[in-house]
N, CA, C and O atoms as a Tripos MOL2 file, in Angstrom:
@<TRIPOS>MOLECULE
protein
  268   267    67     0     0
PROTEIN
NO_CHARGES

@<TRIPOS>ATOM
      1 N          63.3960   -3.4710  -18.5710 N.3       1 UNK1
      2 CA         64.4420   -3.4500  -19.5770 C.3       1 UNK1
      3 C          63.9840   -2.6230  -20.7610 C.2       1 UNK1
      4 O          62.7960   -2.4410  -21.0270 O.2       1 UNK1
      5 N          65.0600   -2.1060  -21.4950 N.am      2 UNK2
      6 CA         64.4140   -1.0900  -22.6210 C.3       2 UNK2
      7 C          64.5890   -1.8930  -24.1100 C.2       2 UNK2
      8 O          64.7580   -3.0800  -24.3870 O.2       2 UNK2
      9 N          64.5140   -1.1410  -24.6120 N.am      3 UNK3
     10 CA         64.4310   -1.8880  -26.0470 C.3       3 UNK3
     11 C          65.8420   -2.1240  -26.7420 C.2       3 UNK3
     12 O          66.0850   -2.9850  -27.5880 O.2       3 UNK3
     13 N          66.4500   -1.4770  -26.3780 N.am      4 UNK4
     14 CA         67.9890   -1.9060  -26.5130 C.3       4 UNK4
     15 C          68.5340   -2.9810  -25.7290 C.2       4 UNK4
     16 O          69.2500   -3.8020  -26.3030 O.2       4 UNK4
     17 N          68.2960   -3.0960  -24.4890 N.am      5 UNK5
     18 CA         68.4770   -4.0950  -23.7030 C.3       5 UNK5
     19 C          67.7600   -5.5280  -24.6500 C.2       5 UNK5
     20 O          68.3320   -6.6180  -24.6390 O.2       5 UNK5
     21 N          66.7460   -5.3440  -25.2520 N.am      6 UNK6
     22 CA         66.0080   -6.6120  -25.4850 C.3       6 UNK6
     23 C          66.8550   -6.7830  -26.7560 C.2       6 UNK6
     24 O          67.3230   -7.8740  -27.0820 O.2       6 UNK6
     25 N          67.0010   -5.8320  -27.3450 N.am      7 UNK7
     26 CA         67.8620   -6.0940  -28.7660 C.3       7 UNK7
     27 C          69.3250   -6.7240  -28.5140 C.2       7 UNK7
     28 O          69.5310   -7.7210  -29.2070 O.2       7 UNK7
     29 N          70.4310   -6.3270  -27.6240 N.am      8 UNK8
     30 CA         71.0600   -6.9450  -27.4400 C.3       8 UNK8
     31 C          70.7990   -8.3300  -26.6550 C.2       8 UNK8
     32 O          71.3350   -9.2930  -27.2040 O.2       8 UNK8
     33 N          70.3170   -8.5230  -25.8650 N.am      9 UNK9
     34 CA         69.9270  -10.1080  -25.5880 C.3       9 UNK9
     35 C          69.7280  -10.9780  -26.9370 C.2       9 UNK9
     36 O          70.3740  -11.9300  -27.3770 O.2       9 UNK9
     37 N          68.5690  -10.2810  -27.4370 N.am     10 UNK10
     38 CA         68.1290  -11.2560  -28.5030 C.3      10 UNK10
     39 C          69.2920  -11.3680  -29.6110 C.2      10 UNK10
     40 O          69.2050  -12.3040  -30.4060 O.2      10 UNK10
     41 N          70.4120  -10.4440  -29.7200 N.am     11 UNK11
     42 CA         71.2530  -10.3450  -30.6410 C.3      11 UNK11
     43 C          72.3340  -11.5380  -29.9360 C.2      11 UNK11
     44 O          72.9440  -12.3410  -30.6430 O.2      11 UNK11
     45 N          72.4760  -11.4900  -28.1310 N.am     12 UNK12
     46 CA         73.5970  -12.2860  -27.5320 C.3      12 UNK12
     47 C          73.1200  -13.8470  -27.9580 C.2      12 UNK12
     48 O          74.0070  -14.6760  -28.1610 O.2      12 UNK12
     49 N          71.9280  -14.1700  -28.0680 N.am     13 UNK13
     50 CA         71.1880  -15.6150  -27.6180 C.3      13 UNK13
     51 C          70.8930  -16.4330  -29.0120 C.2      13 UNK13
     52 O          70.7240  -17.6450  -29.1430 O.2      13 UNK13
     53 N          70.8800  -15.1120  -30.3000 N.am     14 UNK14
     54 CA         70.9220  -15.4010  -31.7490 C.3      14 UNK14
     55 C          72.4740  -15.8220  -32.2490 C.2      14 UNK14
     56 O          72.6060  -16.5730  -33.2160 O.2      14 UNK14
     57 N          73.6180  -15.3000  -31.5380 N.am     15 UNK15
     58 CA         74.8890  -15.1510  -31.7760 C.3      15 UNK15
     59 C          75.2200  -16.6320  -31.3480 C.2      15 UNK15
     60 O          75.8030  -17.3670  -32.1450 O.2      15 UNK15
     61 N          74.8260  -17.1060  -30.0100 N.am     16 UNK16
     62 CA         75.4030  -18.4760  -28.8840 C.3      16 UNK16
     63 C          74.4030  -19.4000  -30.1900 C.2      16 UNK16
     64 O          74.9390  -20.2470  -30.9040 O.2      16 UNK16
     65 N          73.1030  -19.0810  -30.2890 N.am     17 UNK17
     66 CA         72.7000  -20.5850  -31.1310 C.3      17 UNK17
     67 C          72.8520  -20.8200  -32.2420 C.2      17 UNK17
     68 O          72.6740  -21.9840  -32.5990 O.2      17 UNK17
     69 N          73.3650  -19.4860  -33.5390 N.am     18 UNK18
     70 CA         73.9940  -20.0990  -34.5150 C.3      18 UNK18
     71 C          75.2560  -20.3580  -34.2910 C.2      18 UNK18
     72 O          75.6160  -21.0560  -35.2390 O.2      18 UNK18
     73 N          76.3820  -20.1460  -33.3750 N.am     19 UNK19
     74 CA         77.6550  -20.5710  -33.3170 C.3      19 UNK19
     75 C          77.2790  -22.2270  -32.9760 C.2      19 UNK19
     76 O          78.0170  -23.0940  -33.4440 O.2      19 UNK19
     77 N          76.2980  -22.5420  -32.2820 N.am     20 UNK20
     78 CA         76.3850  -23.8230  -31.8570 C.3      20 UNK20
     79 C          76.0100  -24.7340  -32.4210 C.2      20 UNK20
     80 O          76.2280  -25.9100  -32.1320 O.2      20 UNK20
     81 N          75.0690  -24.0990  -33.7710 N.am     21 UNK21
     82 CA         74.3000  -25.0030  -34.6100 C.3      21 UNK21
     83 C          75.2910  -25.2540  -35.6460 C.2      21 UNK21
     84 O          75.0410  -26.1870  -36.4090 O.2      21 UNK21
     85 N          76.6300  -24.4410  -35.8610 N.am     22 UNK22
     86 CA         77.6630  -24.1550  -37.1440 C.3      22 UNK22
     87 C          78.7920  -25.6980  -36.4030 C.2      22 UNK22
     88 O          79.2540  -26.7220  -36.9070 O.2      22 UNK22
     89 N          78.8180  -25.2550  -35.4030 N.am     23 UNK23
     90 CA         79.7670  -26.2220  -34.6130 C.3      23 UNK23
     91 C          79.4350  -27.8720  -34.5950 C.2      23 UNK23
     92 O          80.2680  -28.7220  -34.2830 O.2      23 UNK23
     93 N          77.8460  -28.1920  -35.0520 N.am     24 UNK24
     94 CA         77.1090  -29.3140  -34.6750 C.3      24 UNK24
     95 C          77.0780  -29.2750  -36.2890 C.2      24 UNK24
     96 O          77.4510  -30.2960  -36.8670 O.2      24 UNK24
     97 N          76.8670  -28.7210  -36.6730 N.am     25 UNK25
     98 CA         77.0720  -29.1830  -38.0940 C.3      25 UNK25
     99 C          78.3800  -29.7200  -39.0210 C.2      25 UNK25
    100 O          78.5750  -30.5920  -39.8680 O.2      25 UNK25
    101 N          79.3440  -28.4050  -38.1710 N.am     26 UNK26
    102 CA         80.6280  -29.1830  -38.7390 C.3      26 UNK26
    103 C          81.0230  -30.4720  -38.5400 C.2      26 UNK26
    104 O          81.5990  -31.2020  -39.3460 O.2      26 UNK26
    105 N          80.5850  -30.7820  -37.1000 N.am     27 UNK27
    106 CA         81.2230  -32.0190  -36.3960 C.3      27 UNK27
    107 C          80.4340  -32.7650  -36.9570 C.2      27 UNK27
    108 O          80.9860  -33.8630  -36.8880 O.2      27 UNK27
    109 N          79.2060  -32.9260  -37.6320 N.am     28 UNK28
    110 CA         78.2720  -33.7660  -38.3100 C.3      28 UNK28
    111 C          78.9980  -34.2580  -40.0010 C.2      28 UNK28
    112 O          78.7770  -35.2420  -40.7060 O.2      28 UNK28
    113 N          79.6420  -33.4210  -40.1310 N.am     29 UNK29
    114 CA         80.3650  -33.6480  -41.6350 C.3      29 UNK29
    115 C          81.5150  -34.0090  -41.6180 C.2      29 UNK29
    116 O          82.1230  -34.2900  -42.6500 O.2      29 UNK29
    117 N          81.9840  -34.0620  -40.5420 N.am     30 UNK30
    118 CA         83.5010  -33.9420  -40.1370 C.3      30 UNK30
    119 C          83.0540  -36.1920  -39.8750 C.2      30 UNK30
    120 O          83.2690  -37.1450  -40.6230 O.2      30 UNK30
    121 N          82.6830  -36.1370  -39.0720 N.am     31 UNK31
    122 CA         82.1530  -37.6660  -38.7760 C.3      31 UNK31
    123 C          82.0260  -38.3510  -40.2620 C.2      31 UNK31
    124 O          82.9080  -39.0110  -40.8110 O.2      31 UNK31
    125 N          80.4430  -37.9750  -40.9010 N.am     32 UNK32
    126 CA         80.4630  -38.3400  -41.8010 C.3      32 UNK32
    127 C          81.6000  -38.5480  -42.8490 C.2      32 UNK32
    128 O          81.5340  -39.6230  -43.4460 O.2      32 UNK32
    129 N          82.6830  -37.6800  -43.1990 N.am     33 UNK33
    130 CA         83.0740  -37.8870  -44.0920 C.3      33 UNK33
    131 C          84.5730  -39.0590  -43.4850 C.2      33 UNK33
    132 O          85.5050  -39.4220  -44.2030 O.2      33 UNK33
    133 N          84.4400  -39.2930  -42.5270 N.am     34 UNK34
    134 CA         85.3660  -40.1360  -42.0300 C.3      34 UNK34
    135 C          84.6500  -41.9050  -42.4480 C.2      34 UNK34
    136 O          85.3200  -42.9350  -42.3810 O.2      34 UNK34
    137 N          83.3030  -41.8410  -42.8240 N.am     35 UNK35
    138 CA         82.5580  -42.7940  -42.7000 C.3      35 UNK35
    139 C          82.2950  -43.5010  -44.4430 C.2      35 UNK35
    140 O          81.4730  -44.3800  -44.6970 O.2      35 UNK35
    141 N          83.0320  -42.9770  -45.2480 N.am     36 UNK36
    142 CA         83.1220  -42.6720  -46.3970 C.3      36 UNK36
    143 C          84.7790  -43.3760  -47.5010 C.2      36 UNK36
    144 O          85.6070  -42.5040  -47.7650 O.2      36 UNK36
    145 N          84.9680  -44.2690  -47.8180 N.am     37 UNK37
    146 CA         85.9600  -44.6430  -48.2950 C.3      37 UNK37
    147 C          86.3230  -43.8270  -48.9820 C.2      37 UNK37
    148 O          85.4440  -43.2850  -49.6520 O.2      37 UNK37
    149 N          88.0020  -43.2560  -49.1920 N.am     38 UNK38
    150 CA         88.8510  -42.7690  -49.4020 C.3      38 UNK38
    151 C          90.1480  -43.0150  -50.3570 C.2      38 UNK38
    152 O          90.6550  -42.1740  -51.0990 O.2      38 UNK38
    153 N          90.5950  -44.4510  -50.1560 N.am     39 UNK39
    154 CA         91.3470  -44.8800  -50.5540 C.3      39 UNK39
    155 C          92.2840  -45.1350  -49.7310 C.2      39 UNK39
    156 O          93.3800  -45.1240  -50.2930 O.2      39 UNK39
    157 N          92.3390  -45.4220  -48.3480 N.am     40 UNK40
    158 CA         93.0030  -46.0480  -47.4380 C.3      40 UNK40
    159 C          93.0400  -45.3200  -45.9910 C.2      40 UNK40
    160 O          93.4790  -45.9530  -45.0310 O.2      40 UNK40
    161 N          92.6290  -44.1400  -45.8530 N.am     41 UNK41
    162 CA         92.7400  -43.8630  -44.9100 C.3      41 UNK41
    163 C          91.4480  -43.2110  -43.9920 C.2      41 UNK41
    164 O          91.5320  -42.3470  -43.1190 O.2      41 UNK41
    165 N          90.7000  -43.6440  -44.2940 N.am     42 UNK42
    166 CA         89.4610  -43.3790  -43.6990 C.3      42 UNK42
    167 C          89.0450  -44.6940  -42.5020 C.2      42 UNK42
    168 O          89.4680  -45.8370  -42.6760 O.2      42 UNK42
    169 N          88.2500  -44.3540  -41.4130 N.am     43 UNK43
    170 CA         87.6320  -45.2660  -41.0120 C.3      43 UNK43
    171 C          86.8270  -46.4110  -41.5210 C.2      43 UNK43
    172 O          86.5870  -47.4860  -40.9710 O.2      43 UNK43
    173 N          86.4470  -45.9410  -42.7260 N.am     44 UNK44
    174 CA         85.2670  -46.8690  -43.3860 C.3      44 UNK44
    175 C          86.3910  -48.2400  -43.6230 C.2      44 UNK44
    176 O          86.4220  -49.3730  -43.1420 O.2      44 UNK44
    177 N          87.5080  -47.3000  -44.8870 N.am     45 UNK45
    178 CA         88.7080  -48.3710  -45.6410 C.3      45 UNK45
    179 C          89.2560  -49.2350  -44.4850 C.2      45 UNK45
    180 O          89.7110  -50.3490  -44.7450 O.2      45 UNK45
    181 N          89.2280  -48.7230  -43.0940 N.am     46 UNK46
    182 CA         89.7910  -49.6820  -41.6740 C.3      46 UNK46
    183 C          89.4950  -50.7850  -41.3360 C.2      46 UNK46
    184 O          90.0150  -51.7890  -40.8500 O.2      46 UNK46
    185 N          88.3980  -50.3690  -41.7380 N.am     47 UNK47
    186 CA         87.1460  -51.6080  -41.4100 C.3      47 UNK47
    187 C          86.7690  -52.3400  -42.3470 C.2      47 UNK47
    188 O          86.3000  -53.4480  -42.0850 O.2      47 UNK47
    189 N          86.8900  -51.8810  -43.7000 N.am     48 UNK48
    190 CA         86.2780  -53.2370  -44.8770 C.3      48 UNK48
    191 C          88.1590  -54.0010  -44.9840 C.2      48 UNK48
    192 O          88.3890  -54.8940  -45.8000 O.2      48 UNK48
    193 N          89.1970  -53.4950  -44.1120 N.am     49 UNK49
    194 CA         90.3390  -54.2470  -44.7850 C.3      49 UNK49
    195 C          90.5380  -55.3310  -43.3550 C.2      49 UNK49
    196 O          90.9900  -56.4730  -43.4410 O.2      49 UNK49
    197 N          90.1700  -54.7900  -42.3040 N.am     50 UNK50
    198 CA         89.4690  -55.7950  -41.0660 C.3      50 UNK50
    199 C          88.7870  -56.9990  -41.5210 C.2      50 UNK50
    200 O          89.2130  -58.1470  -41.6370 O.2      50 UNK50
    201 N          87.2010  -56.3100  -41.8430 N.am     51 UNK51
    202 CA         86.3090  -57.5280  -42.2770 C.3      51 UNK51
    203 C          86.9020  -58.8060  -43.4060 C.2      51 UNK51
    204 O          86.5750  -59.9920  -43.3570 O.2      51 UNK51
    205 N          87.7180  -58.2560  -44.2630 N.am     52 UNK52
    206 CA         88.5780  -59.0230  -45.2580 C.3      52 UNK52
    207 C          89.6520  -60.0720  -44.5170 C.2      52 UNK52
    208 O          89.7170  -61.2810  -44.7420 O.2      52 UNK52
    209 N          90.3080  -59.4710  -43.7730 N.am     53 UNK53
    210 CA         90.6340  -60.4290  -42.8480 C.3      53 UNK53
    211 C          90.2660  -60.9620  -42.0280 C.2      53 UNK53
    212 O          91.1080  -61.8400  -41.8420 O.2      53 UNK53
    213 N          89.5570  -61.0590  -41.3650 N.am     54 UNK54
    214 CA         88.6110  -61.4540  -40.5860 C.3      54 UNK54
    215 C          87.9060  -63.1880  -41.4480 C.2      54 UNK54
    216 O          87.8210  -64.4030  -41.2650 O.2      54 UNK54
    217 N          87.6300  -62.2890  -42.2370 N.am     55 UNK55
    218 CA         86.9760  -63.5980  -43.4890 C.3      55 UNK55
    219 C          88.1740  -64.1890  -43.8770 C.2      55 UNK55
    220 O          88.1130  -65.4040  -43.6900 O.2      55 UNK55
    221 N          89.3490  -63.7920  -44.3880 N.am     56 UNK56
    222 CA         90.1000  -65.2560  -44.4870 C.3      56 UNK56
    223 C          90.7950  -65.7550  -43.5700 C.2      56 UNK56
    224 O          91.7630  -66.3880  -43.9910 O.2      56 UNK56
    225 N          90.6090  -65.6920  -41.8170 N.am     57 UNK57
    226 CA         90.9810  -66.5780  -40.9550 C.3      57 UNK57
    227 C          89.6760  -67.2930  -40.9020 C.2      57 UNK57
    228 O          89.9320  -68.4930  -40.8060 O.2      57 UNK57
    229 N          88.7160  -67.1410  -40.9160 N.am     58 UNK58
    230 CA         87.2770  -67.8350  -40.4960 C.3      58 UNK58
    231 C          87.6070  -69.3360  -42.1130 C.2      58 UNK58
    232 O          87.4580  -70.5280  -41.8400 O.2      58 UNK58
    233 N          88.0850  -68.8140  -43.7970 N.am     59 UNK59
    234 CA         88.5670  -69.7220  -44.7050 C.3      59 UNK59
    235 C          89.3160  -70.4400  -44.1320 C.2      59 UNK59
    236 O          89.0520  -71.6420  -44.1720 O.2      59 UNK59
    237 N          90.3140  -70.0730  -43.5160 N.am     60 UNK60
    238 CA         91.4090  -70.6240  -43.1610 C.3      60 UNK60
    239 C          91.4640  -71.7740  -42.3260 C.2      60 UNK60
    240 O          92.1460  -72.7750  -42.5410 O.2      60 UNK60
    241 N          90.5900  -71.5450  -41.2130 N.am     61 UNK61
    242 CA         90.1210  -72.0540  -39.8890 C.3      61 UNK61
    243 C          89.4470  -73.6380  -40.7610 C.2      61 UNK61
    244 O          89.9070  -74.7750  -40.8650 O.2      61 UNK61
    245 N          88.3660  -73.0780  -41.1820 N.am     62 UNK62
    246 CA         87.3670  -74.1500  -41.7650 C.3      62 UNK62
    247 C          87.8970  -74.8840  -42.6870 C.2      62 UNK62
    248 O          87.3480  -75.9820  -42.7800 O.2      62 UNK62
    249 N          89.2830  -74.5960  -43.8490 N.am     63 UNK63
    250 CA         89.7610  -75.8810  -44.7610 C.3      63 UNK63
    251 C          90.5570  -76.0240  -43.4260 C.2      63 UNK63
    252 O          89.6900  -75.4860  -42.7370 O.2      63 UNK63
    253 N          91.3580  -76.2770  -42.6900 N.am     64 UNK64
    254 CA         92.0790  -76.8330  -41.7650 C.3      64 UNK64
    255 C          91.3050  -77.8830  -40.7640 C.2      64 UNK64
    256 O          91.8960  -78.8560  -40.2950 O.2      64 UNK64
    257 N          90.0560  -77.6210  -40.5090 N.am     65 UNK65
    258 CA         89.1350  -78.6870  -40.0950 C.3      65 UNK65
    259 C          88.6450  -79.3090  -40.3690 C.2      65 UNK65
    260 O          88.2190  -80.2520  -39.7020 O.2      65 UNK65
    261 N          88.3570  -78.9480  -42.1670 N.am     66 UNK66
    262 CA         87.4860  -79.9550  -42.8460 C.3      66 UNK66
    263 C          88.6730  -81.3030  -43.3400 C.2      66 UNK66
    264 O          88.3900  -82.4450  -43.7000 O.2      66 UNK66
    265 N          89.8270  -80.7590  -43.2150 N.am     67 UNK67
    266 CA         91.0380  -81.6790  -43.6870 C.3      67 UNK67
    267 C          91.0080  -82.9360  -42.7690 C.2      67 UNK67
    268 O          91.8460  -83.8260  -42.9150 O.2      67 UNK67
@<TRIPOS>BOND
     1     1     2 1
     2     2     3 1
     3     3     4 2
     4     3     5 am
     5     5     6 1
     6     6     7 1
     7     7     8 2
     8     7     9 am
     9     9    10 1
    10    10    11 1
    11    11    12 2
    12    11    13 am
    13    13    14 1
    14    14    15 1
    15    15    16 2
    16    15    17 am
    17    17    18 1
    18    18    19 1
    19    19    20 2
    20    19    21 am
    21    21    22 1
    22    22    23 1
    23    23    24 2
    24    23    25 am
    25    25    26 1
    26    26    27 1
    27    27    28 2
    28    27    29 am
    29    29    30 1
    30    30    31 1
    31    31    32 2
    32    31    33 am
    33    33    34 1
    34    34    35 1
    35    35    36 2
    36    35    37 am
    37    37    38 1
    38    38    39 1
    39    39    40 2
    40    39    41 am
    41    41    42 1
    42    42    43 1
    43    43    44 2
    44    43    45 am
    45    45    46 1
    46    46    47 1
    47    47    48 2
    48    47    49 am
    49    49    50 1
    50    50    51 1
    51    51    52 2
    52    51    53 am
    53    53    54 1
    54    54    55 1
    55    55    56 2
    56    55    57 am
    57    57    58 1
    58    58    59 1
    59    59    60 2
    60    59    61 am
    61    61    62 1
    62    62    63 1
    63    63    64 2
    64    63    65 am
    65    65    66 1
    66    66    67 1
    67    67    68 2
    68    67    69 am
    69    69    70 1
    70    70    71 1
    71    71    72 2
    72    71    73 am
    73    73    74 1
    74    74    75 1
    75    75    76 2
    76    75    77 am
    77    77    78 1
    78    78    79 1
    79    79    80 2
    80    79    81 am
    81    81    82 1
    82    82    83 1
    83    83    84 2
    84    83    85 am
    85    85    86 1
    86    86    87 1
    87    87    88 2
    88    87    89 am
    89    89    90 1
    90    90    91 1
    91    91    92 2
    92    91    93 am
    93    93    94 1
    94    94    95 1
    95    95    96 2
    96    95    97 am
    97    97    98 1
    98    98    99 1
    99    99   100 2
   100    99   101 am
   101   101   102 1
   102   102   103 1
   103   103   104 2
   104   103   105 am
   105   105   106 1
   106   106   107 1
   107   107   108 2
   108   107   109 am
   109   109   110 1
   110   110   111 1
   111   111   112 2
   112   111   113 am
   113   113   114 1
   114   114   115 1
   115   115   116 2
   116   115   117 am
   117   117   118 1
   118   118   119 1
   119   119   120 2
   120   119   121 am
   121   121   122 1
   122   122   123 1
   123   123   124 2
   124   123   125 am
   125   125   126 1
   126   126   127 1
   127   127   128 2
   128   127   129 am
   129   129   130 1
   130   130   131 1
   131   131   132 2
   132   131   133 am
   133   133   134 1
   134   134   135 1
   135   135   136 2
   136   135   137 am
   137   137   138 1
   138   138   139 1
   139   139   140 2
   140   139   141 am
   141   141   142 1
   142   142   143 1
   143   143   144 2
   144   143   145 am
   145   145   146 1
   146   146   147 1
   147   147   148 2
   148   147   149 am
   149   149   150 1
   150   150   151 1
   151   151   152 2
   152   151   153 am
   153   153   154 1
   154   154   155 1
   155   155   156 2
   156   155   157 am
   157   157   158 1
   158   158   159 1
   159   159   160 2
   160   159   161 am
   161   161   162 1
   162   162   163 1
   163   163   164 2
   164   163   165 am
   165   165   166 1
   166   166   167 1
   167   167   168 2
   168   167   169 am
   169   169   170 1
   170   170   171 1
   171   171   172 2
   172   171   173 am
   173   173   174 1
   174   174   175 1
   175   175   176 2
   176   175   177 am
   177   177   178 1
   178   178   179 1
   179   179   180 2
   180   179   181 am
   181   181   182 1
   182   182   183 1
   183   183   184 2
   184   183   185 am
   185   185   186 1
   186   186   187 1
   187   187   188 2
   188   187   189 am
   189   189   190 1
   190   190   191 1
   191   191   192 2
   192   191   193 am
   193   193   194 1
   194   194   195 1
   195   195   196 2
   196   195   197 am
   197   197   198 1
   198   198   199 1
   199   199   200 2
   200   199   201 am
   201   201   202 1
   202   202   203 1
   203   203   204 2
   204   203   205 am
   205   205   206 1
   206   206   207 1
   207   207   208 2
   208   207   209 am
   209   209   210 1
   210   210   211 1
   211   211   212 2
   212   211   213 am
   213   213   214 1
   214   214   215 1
   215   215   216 2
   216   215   217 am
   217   217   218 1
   218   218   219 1
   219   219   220 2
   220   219   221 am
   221   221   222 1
   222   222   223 1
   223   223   224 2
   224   223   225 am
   225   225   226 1
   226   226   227 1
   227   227   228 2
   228   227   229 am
   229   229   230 1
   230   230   231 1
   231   231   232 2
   232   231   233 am
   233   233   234 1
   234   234   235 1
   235   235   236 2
   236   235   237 am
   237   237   238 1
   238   238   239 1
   239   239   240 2
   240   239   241 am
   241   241   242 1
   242   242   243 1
   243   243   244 2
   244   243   245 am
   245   245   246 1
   246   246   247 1
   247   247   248 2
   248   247   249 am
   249   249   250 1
   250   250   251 1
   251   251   252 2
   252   251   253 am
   253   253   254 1
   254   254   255 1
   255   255   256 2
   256   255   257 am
   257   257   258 1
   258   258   259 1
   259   259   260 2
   260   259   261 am
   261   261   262 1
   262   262   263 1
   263   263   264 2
   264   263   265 am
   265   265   266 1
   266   266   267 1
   267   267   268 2
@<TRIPOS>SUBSTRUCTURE
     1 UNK1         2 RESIDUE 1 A UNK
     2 UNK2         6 RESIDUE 1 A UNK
     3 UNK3        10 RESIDUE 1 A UNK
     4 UNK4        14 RESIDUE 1 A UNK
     5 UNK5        18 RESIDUE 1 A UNK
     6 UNK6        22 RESIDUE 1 A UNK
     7 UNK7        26 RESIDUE 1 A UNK
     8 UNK8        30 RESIDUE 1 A UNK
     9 UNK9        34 RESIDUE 1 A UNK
    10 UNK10       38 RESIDUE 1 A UNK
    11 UNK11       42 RESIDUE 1 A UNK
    12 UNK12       46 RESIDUE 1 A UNK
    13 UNK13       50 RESIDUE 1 A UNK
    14 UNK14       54 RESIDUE 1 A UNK
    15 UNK15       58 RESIDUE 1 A UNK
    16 UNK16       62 RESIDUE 1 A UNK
    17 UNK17       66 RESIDUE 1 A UNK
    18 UNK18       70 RESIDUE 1 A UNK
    19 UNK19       74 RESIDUE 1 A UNK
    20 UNK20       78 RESIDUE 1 A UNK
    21 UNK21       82 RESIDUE 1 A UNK
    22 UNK22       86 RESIDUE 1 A UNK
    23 UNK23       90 RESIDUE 1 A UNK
    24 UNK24       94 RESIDUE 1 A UNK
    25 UNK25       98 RESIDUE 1 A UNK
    26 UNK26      102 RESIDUE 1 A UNK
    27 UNK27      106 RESIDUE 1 A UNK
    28 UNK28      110 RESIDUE 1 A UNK
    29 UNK29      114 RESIDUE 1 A UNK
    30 UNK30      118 RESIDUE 1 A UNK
    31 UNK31      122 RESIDUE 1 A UNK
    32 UNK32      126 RESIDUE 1 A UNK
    33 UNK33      130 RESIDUE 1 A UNK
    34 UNK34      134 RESIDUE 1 A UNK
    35 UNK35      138 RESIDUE 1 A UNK
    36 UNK36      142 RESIDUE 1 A UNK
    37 UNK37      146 RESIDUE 1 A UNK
    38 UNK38      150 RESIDUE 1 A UNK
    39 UNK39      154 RESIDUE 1 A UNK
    40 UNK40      158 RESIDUE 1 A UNK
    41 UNK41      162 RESIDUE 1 A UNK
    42 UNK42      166 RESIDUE 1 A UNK
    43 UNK43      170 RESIDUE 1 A UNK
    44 UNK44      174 RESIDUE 1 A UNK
    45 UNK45      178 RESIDUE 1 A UNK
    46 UNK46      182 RESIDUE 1 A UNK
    47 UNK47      186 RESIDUE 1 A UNK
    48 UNK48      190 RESIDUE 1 A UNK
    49 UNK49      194 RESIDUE 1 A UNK
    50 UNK50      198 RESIDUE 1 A UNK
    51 UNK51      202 RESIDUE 1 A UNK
    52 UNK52      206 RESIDUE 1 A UNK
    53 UNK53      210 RESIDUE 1 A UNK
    54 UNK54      214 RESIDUE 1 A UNK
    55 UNK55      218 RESIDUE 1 A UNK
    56 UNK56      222 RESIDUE 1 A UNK
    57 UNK57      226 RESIDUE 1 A UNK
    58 UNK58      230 RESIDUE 1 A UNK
    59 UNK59      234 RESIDUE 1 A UNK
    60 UNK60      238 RESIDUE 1 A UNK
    61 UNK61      242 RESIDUE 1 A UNK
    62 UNK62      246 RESIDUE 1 A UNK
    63 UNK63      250 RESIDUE 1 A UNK
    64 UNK64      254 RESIDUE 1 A UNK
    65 UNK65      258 RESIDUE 1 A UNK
    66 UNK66      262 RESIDUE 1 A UNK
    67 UNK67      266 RESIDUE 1 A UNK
């Protein structure tokens, strides 16, 4: 192979691993920021308005038994 040949390889194989490292990064921030309260519409806000309920059937449950 000549030296152009090696230059384009190394240019094809530099091109595939920063596209893939840009792609793994986005999807890394893209996650994260889903993980992040918002003000209602995030995964995080899904789940602390879950756990909130969650906790007042478990209240609920327990004055109804202790009665």
């Amino acid at each position: 192979m000549s030296i152009q040949d090696w230059a384009a390889l190394t240019a094809a194989v530099t091109t595939i691993a920063g596209t893939g490292a840009l792609s793994i990064r986005w999807m890394v921030k893209h996650y994260l920021y889903e993980l992040r309260p918002n003000g209602g519409g995030s995964v995080k806000d899904s789940i602390d308005r879950l756990e909130r309920q969650v906790e007042e059937i478990y209240r609920i449950l327990l004055t109804r038994n202790n009665s």
